[in-house]
PDB file of C-alpha atoms in Angstrom:
ATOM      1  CA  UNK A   1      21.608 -13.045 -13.675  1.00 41.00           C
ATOM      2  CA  UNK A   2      22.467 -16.660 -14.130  1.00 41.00           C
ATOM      3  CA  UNK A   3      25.432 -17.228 -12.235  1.00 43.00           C
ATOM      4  CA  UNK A   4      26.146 -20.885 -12.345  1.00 41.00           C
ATOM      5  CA  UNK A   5      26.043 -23.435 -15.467  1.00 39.00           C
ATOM      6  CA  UNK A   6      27.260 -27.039 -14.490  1.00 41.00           C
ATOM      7  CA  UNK A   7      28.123 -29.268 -17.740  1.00 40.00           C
ATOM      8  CA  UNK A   8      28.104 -32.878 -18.113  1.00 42.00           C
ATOM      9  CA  UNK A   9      25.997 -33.803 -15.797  1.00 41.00           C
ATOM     10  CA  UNK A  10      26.432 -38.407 -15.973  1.00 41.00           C
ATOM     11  CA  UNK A  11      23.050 -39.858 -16.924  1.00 40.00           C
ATOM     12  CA  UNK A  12      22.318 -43.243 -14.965  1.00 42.00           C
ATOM     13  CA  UNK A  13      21.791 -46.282 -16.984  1.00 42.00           C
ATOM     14  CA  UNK A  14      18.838 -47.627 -14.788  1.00 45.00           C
ATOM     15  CA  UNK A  15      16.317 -44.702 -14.696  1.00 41.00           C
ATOM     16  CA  UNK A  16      13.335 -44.677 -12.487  1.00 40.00           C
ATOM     17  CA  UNK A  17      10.432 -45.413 -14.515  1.00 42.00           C
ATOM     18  CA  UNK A  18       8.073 -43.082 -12.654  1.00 42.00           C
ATOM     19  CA  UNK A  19      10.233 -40.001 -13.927  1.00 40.00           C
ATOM     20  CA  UNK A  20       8.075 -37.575 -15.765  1.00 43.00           C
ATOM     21  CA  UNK A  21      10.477 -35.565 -16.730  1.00 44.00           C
ATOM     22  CA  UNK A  22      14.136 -36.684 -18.297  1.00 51.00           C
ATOM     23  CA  UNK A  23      16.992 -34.791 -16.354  1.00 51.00           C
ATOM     24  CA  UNK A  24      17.989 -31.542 -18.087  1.00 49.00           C
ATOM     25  CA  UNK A  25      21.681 -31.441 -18.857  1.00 49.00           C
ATOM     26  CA  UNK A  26      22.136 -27.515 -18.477  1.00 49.00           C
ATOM     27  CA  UNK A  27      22.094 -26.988 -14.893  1.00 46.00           C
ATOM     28  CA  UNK A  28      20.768 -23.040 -14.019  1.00 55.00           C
ATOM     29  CA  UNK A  29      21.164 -21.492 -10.942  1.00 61.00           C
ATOM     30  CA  UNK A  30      19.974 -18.464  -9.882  1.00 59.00           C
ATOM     31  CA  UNK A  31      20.663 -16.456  -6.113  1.00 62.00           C
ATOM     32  CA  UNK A  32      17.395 -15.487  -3.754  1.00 57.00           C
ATOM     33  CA  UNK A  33      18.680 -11.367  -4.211  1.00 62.00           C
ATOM     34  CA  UNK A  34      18.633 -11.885  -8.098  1.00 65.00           C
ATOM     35  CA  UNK A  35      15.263 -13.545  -8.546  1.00 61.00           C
ATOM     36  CA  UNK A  36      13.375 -11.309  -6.083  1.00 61.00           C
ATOM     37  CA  UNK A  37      15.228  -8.109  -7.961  1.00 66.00           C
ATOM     38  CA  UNK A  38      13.919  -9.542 -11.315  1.00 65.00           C
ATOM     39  CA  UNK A  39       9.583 -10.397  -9.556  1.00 64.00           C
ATOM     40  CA  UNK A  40       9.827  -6.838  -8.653  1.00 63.00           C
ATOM     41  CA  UNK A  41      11.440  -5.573 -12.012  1.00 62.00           C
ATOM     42  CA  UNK A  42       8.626  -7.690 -13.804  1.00 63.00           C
ATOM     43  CA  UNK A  43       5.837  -6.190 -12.064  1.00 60.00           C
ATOM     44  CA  UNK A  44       5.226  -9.975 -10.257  1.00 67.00           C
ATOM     45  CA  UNK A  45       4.672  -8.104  -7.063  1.00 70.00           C
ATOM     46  CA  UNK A  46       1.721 -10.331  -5.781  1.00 69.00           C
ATOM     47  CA  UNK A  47       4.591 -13.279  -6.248  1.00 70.00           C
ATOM     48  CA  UNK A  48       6.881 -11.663  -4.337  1.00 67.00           C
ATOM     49  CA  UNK A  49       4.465 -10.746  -1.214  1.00 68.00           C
ATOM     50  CA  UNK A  50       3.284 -14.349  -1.303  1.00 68.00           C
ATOM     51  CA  UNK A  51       6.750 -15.680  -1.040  1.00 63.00           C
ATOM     52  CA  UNK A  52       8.318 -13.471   1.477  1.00 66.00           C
ATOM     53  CA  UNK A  53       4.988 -14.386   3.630  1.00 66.00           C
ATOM     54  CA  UNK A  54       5.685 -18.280   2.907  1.00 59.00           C
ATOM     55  CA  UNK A  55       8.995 -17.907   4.067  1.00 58.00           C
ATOM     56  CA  UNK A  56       8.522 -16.446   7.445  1.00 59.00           C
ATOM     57  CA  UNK A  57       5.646 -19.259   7.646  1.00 59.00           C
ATOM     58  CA  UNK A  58       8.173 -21.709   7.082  1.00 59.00           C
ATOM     59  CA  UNK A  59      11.485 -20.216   9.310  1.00 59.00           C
ATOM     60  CA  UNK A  60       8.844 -20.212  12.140  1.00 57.00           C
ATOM     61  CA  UNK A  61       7.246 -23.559  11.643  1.00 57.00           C
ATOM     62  CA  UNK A  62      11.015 -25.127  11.541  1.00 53.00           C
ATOM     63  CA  UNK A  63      12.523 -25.891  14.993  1.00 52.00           C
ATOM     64  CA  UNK A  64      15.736 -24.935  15.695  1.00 49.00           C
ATOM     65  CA  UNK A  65      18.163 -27.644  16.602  1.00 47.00           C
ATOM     66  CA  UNK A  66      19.467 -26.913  20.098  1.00 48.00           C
ATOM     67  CA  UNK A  67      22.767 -28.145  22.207  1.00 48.00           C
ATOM     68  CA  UNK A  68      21.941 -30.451  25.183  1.00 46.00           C
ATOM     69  CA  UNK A  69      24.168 -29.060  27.308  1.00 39.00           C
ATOM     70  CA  UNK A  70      23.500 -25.235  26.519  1.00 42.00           C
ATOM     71  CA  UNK A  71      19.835 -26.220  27.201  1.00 44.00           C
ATOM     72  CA  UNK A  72      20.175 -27.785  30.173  1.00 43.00           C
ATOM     73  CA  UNK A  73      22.077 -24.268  31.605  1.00 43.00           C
ATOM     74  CA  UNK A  74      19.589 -22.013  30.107  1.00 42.00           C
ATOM     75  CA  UNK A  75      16.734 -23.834  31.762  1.00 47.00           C
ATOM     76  CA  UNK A  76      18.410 -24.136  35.167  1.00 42.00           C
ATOM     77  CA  UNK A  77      18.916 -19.898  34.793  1.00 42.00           C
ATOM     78  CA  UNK A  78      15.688 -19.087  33.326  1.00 48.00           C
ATOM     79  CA  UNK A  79      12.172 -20.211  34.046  1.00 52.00           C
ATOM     80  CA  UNK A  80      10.635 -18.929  30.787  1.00 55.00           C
ATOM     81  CA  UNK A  81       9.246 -21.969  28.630  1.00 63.00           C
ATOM     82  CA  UNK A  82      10.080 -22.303  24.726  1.00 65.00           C
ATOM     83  CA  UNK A  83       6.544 -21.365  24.028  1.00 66.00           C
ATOM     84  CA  UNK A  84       7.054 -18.475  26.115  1.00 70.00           C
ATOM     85  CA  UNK A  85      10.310 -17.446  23.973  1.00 72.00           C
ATOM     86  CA  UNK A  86       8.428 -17.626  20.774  1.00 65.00           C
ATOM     87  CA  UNK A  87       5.362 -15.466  21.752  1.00 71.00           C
ATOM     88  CA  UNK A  88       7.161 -13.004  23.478  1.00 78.00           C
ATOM     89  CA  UNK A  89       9.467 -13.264  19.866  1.00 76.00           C
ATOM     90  CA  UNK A  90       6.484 -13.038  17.820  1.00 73.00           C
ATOM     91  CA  UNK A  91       4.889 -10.146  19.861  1.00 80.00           C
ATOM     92  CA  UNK A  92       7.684  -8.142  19.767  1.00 82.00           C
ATOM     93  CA  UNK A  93       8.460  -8.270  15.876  1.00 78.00           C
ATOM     94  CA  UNK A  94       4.871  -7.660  15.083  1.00 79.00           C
ATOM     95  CA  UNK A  95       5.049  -4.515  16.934  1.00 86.00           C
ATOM     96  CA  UNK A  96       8.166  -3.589  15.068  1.00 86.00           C
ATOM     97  CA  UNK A  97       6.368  -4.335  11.782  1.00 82.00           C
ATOM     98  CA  UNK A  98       3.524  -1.723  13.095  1.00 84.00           C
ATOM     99  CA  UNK A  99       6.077   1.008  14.446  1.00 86.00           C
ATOM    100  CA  UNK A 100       7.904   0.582  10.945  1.00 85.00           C
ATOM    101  CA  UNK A 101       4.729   1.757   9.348  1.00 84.00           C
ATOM    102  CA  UNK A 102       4.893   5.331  10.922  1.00 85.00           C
ATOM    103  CA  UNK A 103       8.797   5.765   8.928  1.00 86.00           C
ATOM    104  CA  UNK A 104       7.221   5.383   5.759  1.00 85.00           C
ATOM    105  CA  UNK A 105       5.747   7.935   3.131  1.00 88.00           C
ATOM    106  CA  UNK A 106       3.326   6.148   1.148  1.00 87.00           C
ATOM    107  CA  UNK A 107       2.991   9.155  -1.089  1.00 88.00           C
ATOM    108  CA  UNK A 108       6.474   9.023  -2.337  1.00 85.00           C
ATOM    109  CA  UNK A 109       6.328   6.763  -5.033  1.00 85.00           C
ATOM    110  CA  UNK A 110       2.450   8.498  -5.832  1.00 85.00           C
ATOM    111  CA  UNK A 111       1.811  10.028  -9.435  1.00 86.00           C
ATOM    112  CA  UNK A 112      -0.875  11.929 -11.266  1.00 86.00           C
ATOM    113  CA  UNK A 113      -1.775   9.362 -13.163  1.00 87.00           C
ATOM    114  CA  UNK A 114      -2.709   7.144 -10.026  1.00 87.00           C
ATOM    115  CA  UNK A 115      -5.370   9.445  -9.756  1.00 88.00           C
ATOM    116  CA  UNK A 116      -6.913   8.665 -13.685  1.00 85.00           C
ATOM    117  CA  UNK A 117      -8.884   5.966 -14.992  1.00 82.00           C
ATOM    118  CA  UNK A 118     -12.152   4.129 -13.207  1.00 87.00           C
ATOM    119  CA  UNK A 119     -12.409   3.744  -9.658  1.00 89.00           C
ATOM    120  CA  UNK A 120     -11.338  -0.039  -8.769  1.00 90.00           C
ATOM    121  CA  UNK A 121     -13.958  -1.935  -7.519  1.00 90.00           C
ATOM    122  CA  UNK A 122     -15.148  -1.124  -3.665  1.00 92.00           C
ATOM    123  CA  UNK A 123     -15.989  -5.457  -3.225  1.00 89.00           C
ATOM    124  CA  UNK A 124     -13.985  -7.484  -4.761  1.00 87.00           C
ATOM    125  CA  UNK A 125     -10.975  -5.251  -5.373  1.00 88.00           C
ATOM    126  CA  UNK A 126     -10.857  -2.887  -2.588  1.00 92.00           C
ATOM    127  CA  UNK A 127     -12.123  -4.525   0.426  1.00 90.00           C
ATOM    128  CA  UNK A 128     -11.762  -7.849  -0.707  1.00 87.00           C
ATOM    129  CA  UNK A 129     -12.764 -11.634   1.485  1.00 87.00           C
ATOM    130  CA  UNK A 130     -10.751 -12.405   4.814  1.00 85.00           C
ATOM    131  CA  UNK A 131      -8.179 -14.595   2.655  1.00 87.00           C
ATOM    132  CA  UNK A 132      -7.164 -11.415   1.109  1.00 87.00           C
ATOM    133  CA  UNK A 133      -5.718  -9.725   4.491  1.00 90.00           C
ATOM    134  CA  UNK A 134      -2.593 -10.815   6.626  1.00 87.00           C
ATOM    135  CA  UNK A 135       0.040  -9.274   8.838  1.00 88.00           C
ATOM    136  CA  UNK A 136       3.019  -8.361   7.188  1.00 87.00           C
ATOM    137  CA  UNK A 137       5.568 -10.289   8.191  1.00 82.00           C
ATOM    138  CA  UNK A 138       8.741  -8.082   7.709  1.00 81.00           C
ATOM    139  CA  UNK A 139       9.555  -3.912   7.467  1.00 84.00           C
ATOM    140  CA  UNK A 140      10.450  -4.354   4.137  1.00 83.00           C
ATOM    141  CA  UNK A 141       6.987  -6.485   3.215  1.00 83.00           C
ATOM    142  CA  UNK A 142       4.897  -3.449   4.953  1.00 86.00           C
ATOM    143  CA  UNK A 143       6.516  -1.198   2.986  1.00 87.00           C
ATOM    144  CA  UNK A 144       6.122  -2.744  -0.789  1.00 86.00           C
ATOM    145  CA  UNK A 145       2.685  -3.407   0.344  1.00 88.00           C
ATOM    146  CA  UNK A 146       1.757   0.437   1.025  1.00 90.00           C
ATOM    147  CA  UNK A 147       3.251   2.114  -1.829  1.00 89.00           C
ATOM    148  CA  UNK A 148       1.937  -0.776  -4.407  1.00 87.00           C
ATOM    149  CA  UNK A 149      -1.196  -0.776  -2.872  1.00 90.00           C
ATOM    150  CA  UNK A 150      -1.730   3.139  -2.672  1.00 92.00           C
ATOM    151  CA  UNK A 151      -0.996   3.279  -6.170  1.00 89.00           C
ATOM    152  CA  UNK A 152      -3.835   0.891  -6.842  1.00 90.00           C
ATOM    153  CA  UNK A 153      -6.366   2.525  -4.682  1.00 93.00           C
ATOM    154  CA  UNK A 154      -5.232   6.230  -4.999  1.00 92.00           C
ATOM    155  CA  UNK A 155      -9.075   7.166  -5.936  1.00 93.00           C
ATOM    156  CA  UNK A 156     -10.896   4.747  -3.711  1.00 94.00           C
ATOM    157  CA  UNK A 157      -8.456   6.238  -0.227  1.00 94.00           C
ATOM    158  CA  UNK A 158      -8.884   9.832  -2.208  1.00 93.00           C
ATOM    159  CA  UNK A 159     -13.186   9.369  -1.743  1.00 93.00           C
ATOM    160  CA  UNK A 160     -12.671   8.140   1.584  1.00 93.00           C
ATOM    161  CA  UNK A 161     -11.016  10.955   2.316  1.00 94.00           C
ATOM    162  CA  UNK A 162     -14.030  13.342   1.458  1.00 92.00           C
ATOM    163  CA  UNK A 163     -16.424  10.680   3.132  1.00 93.00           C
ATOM    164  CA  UNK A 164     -14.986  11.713   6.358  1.00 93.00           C
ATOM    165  CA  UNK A 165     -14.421  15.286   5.814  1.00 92.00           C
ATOM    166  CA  UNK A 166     -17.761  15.154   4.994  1.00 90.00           C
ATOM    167  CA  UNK A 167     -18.725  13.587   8.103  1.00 90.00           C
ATOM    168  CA  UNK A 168     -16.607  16.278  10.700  1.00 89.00           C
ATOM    169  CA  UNK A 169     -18.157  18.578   8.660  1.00 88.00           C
ATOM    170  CA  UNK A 170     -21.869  17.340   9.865  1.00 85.00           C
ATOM    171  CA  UNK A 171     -20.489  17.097  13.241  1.00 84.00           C
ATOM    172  CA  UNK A 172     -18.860  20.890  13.404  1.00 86.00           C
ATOM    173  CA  UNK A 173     -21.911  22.882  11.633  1.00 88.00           C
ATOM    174  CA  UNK A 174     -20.007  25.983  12.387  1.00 90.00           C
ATOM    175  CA  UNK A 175     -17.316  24.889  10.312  1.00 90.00           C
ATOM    176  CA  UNK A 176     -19.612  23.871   7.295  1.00 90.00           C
ATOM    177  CA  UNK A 177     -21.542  27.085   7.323  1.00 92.00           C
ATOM    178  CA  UNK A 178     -17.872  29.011   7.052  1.00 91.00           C
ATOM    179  CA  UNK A 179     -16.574  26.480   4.325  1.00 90.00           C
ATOM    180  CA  UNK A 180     -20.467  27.385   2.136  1.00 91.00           C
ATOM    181  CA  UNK A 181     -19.512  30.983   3.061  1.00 93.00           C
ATOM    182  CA  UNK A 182     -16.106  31.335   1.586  1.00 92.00           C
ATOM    183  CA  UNK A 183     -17.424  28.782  -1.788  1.00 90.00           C
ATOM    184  CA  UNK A 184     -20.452  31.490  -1.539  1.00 92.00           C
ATOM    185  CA  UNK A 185     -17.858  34.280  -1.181  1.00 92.00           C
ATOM    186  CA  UNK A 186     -15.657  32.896  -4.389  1.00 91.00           C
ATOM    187  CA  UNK A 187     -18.867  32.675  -6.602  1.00 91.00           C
ATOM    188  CA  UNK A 188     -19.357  36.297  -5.643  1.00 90.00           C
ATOM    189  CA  UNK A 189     -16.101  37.268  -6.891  1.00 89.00           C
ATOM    190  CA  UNK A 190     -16.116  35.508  -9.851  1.00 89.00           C
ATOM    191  CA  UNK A 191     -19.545  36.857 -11.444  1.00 89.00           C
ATOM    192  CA  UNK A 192     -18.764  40.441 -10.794  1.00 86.00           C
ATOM    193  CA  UNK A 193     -14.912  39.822 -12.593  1.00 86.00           C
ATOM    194  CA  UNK A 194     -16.901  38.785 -15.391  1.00 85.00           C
ATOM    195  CA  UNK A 195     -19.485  41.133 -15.004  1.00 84.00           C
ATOM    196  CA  UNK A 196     -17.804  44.635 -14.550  1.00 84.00           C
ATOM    197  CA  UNK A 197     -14.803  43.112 -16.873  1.00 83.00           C
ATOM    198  CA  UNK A 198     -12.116  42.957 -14.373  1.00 81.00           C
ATOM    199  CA  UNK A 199      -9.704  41.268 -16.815  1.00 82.00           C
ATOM    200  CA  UNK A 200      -9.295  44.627 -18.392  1.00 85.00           C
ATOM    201  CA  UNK A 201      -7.719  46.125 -15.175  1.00 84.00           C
ATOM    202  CA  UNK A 202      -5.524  43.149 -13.758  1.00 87.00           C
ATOM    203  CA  UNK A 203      -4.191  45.198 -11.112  1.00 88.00           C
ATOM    204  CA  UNK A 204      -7.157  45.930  -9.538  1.00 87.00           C
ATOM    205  CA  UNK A 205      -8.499  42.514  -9.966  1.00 88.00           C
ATOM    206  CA  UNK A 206      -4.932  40.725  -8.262  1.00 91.00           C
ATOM    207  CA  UNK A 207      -5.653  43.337  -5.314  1.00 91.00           C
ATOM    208  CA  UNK A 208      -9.123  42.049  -5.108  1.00 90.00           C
ATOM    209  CA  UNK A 209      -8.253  38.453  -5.269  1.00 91.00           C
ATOM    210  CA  UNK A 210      -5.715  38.913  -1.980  1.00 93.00           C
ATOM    211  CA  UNK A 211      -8.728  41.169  -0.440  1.00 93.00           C
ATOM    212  CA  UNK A 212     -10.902  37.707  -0.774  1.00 92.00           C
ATOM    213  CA  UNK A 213      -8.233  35.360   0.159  1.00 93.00           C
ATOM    214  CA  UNK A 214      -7.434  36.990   3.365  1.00 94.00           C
ATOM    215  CA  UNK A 215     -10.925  37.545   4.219  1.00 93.00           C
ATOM    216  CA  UNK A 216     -11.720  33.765   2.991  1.00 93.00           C
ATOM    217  CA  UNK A 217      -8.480  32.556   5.480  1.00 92.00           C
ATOM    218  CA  UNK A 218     -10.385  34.817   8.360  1.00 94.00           C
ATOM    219  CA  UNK A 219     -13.154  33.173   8.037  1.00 92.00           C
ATOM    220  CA  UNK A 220     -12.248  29.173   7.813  1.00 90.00           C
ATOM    221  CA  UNK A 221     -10.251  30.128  10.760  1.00 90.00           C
ATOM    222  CA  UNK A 222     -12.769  31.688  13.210  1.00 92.00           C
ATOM    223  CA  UNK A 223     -15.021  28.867  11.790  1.00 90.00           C
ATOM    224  CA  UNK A 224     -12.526  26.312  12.725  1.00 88.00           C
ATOM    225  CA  UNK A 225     -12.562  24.191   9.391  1.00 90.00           C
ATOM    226  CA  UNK A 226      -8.834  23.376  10.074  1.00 89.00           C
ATOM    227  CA  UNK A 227      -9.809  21.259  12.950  1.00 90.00           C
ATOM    228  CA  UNK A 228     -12.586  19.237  10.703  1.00 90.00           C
ATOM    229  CA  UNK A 229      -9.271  19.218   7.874  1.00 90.00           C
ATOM    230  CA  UNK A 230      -6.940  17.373  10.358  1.00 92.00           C
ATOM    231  CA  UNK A 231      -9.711  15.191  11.609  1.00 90.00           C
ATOM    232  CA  UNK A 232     -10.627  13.899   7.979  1.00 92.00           C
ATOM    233  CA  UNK A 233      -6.831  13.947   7.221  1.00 92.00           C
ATOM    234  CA  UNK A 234      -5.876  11.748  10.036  1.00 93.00           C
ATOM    235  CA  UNK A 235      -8.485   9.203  10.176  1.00 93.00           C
ATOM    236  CA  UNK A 236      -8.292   8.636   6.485  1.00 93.00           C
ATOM    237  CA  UNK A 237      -4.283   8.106   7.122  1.00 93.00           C
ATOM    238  CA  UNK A 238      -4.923   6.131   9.563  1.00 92.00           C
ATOM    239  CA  UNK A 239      -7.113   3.659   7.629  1.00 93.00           C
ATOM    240  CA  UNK A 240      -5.192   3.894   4.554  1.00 93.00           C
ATOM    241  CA  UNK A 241      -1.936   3.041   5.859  1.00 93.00           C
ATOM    242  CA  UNK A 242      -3.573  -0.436   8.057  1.00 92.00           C
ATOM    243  CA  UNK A 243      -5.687  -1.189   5.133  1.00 93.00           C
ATOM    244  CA  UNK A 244      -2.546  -1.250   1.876  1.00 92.00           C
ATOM    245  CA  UNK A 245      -0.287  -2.481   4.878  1.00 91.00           C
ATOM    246  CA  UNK A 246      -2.191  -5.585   5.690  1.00 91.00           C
ATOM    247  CA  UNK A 247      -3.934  -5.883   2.092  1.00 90.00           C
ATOM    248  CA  UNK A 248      -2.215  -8.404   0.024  1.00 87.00           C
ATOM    249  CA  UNK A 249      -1.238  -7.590  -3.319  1.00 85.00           C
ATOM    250  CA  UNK A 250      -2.920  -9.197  -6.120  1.00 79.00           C
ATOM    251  CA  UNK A 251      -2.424  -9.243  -9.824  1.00 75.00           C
ATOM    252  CA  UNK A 252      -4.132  -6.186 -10.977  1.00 60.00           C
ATOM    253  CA  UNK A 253      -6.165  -7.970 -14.052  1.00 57.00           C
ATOM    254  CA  UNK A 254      -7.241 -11.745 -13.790  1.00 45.00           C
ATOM    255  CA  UNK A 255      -5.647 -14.012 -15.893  1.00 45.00           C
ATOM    256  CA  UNK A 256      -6.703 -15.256 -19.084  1.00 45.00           C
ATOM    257  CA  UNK A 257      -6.795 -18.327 -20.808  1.00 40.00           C
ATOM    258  CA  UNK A 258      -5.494 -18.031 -24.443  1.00 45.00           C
ATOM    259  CA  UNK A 259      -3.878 -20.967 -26.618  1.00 46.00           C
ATOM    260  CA  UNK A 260      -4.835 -23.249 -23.713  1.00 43.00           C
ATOM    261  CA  UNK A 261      -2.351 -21.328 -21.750  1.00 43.00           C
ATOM    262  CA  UNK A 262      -2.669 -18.979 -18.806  1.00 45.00           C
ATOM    263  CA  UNK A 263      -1.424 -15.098 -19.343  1.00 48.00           C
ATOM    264  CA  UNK A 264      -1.976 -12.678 -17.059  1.00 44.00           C
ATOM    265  CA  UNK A 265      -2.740  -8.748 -18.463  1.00 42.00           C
ATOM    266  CA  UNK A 266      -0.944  -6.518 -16.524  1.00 42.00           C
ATOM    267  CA  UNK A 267      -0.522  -2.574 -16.810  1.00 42.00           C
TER     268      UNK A 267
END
């Protein structure tokens, strides 16, 4: 990782007496790839978002240095001001950021045990103040920011999931009075297995349990519940994926102050 030491580096006789620090001998370099491979390695992920958003900040805030003569052509063929350039620059990247989001599968990187422990707060965690939102300013930013932040909020997008299905339900009553009919349907099944003792004849009870699955998949379809399914399912998508892509990560336990020193407790 460190790929440069420079020795014997020549001490000046006259220091400045404002130094605060003496000048360290042992000279350490380290290259941009490297250090960003070793923020994400050390779970530093809130670093890394904040940097790569700092450095866009700056490359756009810089101006370019530009020839005299190659300006002087390209404003006697064109009519389109600097300002012009940049917006129409800016506009199209940020759309390229957005279309970027639909080539990505947030549940790839998605495990079980995403789906354990308390529910992160929906205030100061979740949703957050205005600071804690910004456009993503590359692909690759969108992308660390979904999976990290899916894997975060895995229970809070997984209730606002049922919030909505909840909510097509109320507005399809058809299809909530054939989802309570197949639940009502299941219950029916399962008290006279226990019952008449089913278990004893497993034969008869597997041909029973494909008798009430095919009458249960009749049912949710003539009640349409599919329809209230890929309504939930798409809104929730929608609001996941804009809500981890423009969320910024943040250090999933605040830091503490022990020995006089800050450490931050991390998973």
């Amino acid at each position: 990782m460190l790929l440069g030491i420079n020795y014997g580096v020549s001490f000046t006789e006259n220091r400045r007496k404002d130094m605060l620090f003496d000048p360290n001998p042992l000279s350490l370099s380290v290259t941009v790839p490297a250090f960003e491979s070793w923020l994400r390695n050390s779970g530093y992920l809130e670093v890394l978002d904040q940097r790569t958003t700092d450095l866009h900040r700056l490359s756009s805030s810089i101006p370019k240095p530009s020839n005299s003569v190659a300006a002087a052509s390209v404003s006697a063929a064109t009519s389109i001001s600097p300002d012009g350039v940049f917006f129409v620059t800016q506009l199209l990247s940020r759309i390229w950021t957005l279309l970027s989001l639909f080539t990505v599968n947030p549940f790839s990187k998605l495990a079980a045990a995403d789906f354990s422990g308390e529910t992160p707060s929906w205030t100061t965690a979740f949703f957050g103040s205005s600071e804690s939102y910004s456009f993503p300013s590359y692909p690759s930013q969108a992308r660390l920011r979904v999976h990290e932040n899916l894997k975060r909020f895995a229970l809070n997008y997984a209730s606002l999931f049922v919030i909505f299905f909840a909510c097509s339900l109320y507005q399809l009553p058809i299809a909530l009075l054939g989802l309570i009919s197949c639940l009502a349907l299941w219950d029916v099944f399962v008290f006279g297995s226990d019952r008449w003792g089913l278990d004893r004849y497993p034969a008869i009870r597997q041909i029973l349990i494909c008798i009430t699955q095919c009458v249960t998949a009749i049912v949710l379809y003539i009640a349409e519940v599919q329809f209230a399914v890929f309504y939930a399912f798409g809104v929730s998508y929608a609001v996941m994926i804009l809500h981890a892509s423009f969320r910024k990560l943040t250090p999933t336990k605040q830091p503490a102050v022990i020995g006089g020193y800050r450490k931050t407790a991390r998973r």
